Short mmCIF file of C-alpha atoms in Angstrom, two decimals:
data_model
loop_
_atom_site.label_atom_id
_atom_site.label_comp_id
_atom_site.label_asym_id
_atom_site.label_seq_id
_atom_site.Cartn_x
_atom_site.Cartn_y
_atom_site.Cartn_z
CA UNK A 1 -11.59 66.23 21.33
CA UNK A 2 -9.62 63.06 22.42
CA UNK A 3 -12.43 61.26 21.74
CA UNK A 4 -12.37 61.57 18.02
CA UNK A 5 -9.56 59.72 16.91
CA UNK A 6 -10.54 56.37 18.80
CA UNK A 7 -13.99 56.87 17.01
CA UNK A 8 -12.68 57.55 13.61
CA UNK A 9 -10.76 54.50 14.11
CA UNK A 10 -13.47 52.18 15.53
CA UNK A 11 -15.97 53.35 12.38
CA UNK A 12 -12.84 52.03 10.21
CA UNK A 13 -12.57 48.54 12.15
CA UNK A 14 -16.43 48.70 11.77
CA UNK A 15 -16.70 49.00 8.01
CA UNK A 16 -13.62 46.80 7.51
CA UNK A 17 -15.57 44.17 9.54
CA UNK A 18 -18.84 44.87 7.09
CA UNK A 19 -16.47 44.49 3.61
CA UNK A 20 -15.07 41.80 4.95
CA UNK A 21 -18.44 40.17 5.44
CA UNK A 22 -19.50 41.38 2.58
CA UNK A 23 -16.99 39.63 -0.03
CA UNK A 24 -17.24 36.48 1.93
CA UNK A 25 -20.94 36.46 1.71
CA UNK A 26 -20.50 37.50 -2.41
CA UNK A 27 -18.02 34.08 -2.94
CA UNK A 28 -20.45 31.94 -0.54
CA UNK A 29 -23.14 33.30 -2.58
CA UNK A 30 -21.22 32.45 -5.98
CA UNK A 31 -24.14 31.37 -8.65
CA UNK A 32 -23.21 29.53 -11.95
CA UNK A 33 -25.20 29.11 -15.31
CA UNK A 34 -27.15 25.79 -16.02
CA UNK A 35 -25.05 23.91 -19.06
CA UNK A 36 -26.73 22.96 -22.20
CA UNK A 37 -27.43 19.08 -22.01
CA UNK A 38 -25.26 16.93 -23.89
CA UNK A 39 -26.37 13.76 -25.77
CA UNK A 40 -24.87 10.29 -26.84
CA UNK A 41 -24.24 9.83 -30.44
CA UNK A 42 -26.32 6.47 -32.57
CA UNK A 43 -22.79 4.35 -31.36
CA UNK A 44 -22.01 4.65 -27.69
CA UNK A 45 -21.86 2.13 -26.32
CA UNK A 46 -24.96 0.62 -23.66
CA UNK A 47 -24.09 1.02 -19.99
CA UNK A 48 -25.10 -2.76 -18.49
CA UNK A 49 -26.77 -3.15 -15.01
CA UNK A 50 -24.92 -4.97 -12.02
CA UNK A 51 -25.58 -4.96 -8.37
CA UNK A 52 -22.94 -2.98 -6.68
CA UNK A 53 -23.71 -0.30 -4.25
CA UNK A 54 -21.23 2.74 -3.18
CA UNK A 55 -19.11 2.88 -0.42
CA UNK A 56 -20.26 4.63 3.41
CA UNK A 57 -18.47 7.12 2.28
CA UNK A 58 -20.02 8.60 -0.43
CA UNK A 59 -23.09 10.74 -0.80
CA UNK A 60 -25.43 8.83 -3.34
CA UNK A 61 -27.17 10.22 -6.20
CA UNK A 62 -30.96 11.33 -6.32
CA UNK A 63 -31.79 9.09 -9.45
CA UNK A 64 -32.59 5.28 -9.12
CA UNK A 65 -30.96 4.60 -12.22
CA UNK A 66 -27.78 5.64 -11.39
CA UNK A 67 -26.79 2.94 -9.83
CA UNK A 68 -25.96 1.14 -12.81
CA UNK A 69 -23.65 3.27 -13.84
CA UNK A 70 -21.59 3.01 -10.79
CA UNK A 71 -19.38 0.31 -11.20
CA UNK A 72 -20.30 -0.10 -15.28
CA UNK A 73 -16.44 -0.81 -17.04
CA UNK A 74 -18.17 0.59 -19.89
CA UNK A 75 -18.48 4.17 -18.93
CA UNK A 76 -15.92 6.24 -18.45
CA UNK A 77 -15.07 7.53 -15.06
CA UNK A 78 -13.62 10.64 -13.71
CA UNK A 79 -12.41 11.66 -10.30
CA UNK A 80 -11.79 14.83 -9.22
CA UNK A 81 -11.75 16.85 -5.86
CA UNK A 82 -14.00 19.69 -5.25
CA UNK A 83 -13.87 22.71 -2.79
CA UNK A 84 -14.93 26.44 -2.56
CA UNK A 85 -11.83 27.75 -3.64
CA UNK A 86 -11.70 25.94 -7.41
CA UNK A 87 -15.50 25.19 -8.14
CA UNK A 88 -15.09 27.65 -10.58
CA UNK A 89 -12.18 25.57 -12.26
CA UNK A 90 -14.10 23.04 -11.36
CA UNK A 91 -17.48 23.36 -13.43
CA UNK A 92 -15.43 24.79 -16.64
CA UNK A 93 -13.00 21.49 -16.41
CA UNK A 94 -16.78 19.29 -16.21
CA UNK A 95 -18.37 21.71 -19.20
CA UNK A 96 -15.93 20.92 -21.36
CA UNK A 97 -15.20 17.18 -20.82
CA UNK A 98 -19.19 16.60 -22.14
CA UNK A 99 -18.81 18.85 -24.81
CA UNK A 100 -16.36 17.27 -26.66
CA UNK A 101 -17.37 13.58 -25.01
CA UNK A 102 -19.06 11.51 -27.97
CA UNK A 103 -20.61 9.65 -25.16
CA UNK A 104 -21.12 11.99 -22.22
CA UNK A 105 -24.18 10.52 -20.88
CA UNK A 106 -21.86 7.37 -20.28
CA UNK A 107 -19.50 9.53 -18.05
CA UNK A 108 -19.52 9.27 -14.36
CA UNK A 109 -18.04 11.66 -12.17
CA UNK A 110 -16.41 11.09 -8.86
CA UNK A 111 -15.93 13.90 -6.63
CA UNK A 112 -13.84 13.83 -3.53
CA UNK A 113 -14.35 17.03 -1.14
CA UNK A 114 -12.90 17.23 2.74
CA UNK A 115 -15.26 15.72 4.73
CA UNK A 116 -15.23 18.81 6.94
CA UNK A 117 -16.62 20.76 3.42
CA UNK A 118 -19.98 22.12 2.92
CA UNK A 119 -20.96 18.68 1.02
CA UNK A 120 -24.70 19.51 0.46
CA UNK A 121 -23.41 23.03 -1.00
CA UNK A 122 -21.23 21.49 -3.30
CA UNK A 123 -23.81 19.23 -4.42
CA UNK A 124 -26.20 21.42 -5.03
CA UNK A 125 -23.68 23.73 -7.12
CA UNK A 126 -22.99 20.90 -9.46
CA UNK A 127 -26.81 19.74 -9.55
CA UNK A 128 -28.01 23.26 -10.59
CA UNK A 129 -25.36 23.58 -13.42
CA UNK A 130 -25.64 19.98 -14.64
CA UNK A 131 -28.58 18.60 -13.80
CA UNK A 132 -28.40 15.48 -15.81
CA UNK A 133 -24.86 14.81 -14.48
CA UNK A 134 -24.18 11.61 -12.86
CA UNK A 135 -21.68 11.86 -9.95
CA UNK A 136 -20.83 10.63 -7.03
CA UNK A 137 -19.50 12.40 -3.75
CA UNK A 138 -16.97 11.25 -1.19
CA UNK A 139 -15.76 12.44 1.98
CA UNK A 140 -12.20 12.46 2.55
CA UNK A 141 -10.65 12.91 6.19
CA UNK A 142 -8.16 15.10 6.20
CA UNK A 143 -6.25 13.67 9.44
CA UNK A 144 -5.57 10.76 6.82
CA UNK A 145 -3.01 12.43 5.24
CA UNK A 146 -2.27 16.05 7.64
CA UNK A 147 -0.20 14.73 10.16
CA UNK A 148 2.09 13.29 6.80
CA UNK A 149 2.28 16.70 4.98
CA UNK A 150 5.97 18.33 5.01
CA UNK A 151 6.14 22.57 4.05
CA UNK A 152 6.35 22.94 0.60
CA UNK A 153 7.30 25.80 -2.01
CA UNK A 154 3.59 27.19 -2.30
CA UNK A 155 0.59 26.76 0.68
CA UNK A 156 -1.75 25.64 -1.85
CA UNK A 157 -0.14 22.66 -2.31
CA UNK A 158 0.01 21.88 1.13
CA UNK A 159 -3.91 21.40 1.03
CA UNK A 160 -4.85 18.32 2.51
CA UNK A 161 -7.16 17.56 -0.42
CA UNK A 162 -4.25 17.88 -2.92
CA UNK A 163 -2.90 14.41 -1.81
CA UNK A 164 -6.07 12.94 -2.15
CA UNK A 165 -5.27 11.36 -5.34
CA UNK A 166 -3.48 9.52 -3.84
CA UNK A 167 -6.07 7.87 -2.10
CA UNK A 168 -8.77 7.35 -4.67
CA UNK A 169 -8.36 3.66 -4.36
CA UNK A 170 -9.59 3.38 -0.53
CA UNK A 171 -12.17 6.22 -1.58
CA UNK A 172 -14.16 5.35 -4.79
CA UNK A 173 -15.87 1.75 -4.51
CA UNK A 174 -13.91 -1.55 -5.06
CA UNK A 175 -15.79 -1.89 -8.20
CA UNK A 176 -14.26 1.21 -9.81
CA UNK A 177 -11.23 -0.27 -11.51
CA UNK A 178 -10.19 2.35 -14.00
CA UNK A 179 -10.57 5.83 -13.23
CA UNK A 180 -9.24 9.00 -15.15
CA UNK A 181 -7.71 11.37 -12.51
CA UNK A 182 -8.25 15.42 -13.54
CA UNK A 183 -7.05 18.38 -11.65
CA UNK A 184 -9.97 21.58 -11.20
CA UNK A 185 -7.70 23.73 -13.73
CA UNK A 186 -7.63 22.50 -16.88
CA UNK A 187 -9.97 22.30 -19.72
CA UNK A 188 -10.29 19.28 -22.18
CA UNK A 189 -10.82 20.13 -26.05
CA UNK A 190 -10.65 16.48 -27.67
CA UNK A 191 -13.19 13.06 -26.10
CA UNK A 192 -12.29 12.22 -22.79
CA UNK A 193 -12.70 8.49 -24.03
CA UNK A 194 -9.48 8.47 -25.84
CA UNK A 195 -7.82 9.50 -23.08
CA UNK A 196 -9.58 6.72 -20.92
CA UNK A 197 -8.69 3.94 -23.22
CA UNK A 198 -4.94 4.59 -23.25
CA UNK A 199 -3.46 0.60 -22.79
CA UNK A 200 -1.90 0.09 -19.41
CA UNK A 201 -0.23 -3.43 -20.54
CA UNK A 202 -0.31 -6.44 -18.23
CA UNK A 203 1.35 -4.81 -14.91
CA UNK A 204 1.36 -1.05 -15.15
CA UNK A 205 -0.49 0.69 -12.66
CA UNK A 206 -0.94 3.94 -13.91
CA UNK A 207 -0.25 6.26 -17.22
CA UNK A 208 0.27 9.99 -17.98
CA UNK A 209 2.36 11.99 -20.26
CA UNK A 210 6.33 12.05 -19.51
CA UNK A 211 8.50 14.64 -19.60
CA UNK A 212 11.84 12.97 -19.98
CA UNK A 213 13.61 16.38 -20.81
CA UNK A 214 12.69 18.07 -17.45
CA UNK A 215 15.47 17.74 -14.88
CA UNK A 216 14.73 15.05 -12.86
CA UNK A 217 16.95 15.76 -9.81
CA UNK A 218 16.45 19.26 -9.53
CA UNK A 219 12.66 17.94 -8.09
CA UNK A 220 14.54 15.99 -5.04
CA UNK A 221 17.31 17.45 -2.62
CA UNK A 222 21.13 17.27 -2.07
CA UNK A 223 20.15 15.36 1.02
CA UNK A 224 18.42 12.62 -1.16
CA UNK A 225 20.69 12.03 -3.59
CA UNK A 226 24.06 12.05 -1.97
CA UNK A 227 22.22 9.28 0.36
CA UNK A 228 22.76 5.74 -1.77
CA UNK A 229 20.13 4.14 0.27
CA UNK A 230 17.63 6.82 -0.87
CA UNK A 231 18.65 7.96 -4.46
CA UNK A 232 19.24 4.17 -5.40
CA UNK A 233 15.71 3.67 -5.41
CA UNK A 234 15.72 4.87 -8.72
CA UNK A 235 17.72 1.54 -9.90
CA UNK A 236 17.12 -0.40 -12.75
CA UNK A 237 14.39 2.42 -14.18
CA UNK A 238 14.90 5.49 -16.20
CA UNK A 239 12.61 7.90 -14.17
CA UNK A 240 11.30 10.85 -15.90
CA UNK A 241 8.90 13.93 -14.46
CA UNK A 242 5.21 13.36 -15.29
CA UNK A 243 2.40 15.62 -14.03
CA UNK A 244 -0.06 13.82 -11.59
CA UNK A 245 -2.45 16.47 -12.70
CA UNK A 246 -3.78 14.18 -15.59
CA UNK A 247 -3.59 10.34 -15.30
CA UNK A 248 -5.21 7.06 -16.07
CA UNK A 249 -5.18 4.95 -12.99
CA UNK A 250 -5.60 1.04 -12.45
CA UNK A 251 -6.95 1.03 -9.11
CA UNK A 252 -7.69 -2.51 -8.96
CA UNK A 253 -3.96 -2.94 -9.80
CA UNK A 254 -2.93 -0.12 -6.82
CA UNK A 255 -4.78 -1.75 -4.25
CA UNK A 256 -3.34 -5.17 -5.04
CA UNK A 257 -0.49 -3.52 -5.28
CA UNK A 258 -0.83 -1.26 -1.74
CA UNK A 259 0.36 2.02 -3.28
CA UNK A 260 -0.77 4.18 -0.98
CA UNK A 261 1.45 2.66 1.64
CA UNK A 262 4.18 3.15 -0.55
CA UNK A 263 3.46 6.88 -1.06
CA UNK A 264 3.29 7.49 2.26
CA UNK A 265 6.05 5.83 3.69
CA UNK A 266 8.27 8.23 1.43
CA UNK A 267 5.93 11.31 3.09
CA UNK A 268 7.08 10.23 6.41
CA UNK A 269 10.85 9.68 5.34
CA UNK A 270 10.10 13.27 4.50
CA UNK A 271 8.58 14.59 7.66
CA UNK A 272 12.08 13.30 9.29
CA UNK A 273 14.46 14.50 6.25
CA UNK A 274 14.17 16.89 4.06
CA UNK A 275 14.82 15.08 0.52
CA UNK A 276 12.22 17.10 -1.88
CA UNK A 277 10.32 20.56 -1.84
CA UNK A 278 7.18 20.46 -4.15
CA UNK A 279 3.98 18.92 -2.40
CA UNK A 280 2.26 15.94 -3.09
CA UNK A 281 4.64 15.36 -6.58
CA UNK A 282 7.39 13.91 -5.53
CA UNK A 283 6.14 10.90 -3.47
CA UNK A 284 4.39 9.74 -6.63
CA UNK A 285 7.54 10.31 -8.66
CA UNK A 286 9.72 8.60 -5.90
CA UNK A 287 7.18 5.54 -6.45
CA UNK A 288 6.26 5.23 -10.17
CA UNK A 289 8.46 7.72 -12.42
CA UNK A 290 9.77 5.29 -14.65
CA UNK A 291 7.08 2.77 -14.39
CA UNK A 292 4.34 4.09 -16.27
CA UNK A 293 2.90 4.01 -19.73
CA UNK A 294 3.49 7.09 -22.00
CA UNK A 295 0.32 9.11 -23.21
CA UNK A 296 0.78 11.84 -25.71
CA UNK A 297 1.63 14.94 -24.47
CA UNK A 298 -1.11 16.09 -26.42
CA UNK A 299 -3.52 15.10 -22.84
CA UNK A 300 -1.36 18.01 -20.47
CA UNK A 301 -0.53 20.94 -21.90
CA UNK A 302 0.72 21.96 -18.70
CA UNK A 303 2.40 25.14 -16.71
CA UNK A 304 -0.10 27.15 -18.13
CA UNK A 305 -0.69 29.03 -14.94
CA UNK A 306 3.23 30.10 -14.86
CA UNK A 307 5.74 29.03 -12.17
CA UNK A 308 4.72 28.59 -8.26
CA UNK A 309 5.85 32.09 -7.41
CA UNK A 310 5.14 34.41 -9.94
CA UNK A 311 2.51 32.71 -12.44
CA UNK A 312 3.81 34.92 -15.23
CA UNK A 313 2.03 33.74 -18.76
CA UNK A 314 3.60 30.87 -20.89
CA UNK A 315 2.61 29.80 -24.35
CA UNK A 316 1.66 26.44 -25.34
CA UNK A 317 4.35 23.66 -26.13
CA UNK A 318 4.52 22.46 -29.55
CA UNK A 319 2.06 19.89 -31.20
CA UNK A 320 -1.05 19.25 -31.08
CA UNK A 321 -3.75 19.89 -28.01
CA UNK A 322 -6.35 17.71 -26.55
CA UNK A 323 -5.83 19.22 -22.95
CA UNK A 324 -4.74 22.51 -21.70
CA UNK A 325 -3.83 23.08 -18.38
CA UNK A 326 -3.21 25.71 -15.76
CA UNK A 327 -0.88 23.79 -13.17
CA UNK A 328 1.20 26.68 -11.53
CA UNK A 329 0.48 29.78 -9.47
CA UNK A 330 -1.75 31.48 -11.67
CA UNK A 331 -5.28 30.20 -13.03
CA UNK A 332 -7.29 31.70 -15.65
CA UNK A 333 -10.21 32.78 -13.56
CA UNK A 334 -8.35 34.77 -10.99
CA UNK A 335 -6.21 37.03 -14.25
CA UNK A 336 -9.18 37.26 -15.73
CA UNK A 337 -11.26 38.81 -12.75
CA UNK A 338 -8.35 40.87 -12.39
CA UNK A 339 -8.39 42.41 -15.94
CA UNK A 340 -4.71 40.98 -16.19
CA UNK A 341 -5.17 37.95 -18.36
CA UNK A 342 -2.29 35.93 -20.05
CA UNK A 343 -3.49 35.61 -23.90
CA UNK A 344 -3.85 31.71 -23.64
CA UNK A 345 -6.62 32.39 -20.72
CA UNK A 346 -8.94 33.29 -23.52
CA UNK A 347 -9.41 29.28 -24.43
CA UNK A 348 -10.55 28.77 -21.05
CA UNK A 349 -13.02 31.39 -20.64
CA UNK A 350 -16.14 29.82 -23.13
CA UNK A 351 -16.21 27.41 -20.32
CA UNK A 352 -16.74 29.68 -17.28
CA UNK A 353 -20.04 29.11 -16.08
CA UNK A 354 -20.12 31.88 -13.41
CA UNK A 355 -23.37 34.04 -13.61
CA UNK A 356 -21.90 37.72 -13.74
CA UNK A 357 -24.47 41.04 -12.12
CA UNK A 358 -24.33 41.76 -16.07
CA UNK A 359 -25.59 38.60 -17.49
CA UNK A 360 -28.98 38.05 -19.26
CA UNK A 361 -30.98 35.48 -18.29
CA UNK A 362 -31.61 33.61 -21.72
#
């Protein structure tokens, strides 16, 4: 029966096939709980009217009042990028910015997504979870920024989305001067407002928490700094690591500034020699380490998620917590789907919207 074997193995390839189908159909098909609505208290602050309009390339909102918000210095605004693979981190990170916002009907939302992503999906995701939520979506090329990125330590930092932040100032509309900057996997426990209002001083384009005991060098090569022409452009500052997963950013002060030039001229320096390892990091670092305002390290309680190759647990670092966050290899929602969660994933988990088969409909 020679036949039997090649059939045996083409009802395998078969039912492989139909699984595989399956589980891609099951994450497509990915449904998340509505949030409660969240309200201003008596003294927020009014959001005033003006007459700017978004940019091409963003996907407007529904409501005609939106539009005030837009540009509004009074509100707060938020940018973050959004695809398949971290809505989930996505809508938690949202959730709990307006429940501990004393204003979160003054918070705007900018989201940037590839412009080759399913925008009206991702839309509708956030529209059926927060219906109330104003936001904004923009497209963002990815041959802007591809043909720039170098082979890092871990693929999914070699996402063309992940260096989008550093583009938010040709993205979001000239109007948007401020903006607070918030990776998908993190969770915010304290108002988003404080963070917002952290002083940026006459010049200073852009503030997060430093990390001044962190070895600096060991994010940069041999190659950069036994070159004096490279490792001198550190001169005259005392650069220190800071996480571009959480920052306050003047864009009005970038764009004047042309930033994103900067940044990518280093990326290109790169593509020809090899002077650091670690994504989309070290370009900002190689730019602004040691020219930005402090925040408390209160705002990133980062490397939650482990190192990038093994994303083994870690606890939190000492002092107090308005921010935790799961920068590394592992993120809460995967350990937790695989019944292997570090203890500290149980903080994020009130905020995971996902409908389960075994929820009840309230």
């Amino acid at each position: 029966m020679p036949e039997q074997p090649f059939l045996l193995l083409l009802l395998l390839l078969l039912l492989s096939s139909i699984l595989s189908s399956t589980a891609t159909a099951t994450v497509a098909a990915r449904q998340f709980k509505e949030a409660p609505q969240f309200y201003n208290s008596p003294d927020c602050p009014s959001i005033v009217e003006n007459n700017h309009r978004a940019e091409d390339n963003a996907e407007k909102p529904e409501a005609d009042d939106d539009g005030i918000f837009l540009c509004s210095e009074t509100a707060v605004h938020v940018a973050m990028t959004l695809d398949t693979a971290y809505i989930r981190g996505s809508m938690a990170a949202i959730l709990s910015i307006l429940q501990h916002s004393s204003c979160p009907q003054n918070v705007v939302f900018h989201f940037v997504a590839s412009a080759s992503a399913d925008a009206p999906h991702l839309r509708a995701t956030i529209s059926a979870s927060f219906p109330y939520l104003r936001f904004w979506l923009y497209r963002f090329h990815d041959s802007a920024v591809s043909g720039l990125i170098s082979t890092s330590i871990r693929s999914a930092l070699d996402c063309p989305l992940n260096y989008a932040r550093s583009y938010l100032a040709d993205l979001l509309p000239p109007c948007v001067r401020k903006v607070v900057y918030l990776d998908s996997d993190l969770i915010l426990v304290d108002d988003i407002a404080k963070l917002a209002s952290t002083p940026l001083g006459d010049s200073t384009i852009l503030a997060a928490p430093e990390y001044c005991n962190a070895n600096f060098t060991a994010y940069f090569t041999l190659t950069f700094w036994s070159n004096p022409s490279l490792s001198s452009t550190f001169a005259g500052r005392t650069p220190c690591y800071f996480n571009t997963g959480v920052m306050v950013m003047d864009l009005d002060r970038w764009r004047r500034g042309g930033y994103t030039k900067k940044i990518e001229e280093w990326m290109e320096l790169q593509k020809r020699m090899r002077i650091y390892e670690l994504g989309s990091l070290p370009p900002f670092l190689l730019v602004l380490a040691g020219r930005i305002a402090a925040v408390d390290h209160r705002w990133n309680q980062h490397g939650l998620g482990g190192d990038n190759f093994r994303g083994l647990c870690r606890d939190l670092h000492p002092g107090p917590v308005s921010l935790l966050h799961w920068s590394g290899k592992g993120k809460p929602w995967a350990r937790l789907d695989a019944n292997r969660p570090c203890p500290l994933d149980a903080l994020w988990a009130p905020y995971d919207l996902l409908q389960t088969p075994f929820s009840l409909d309230s």
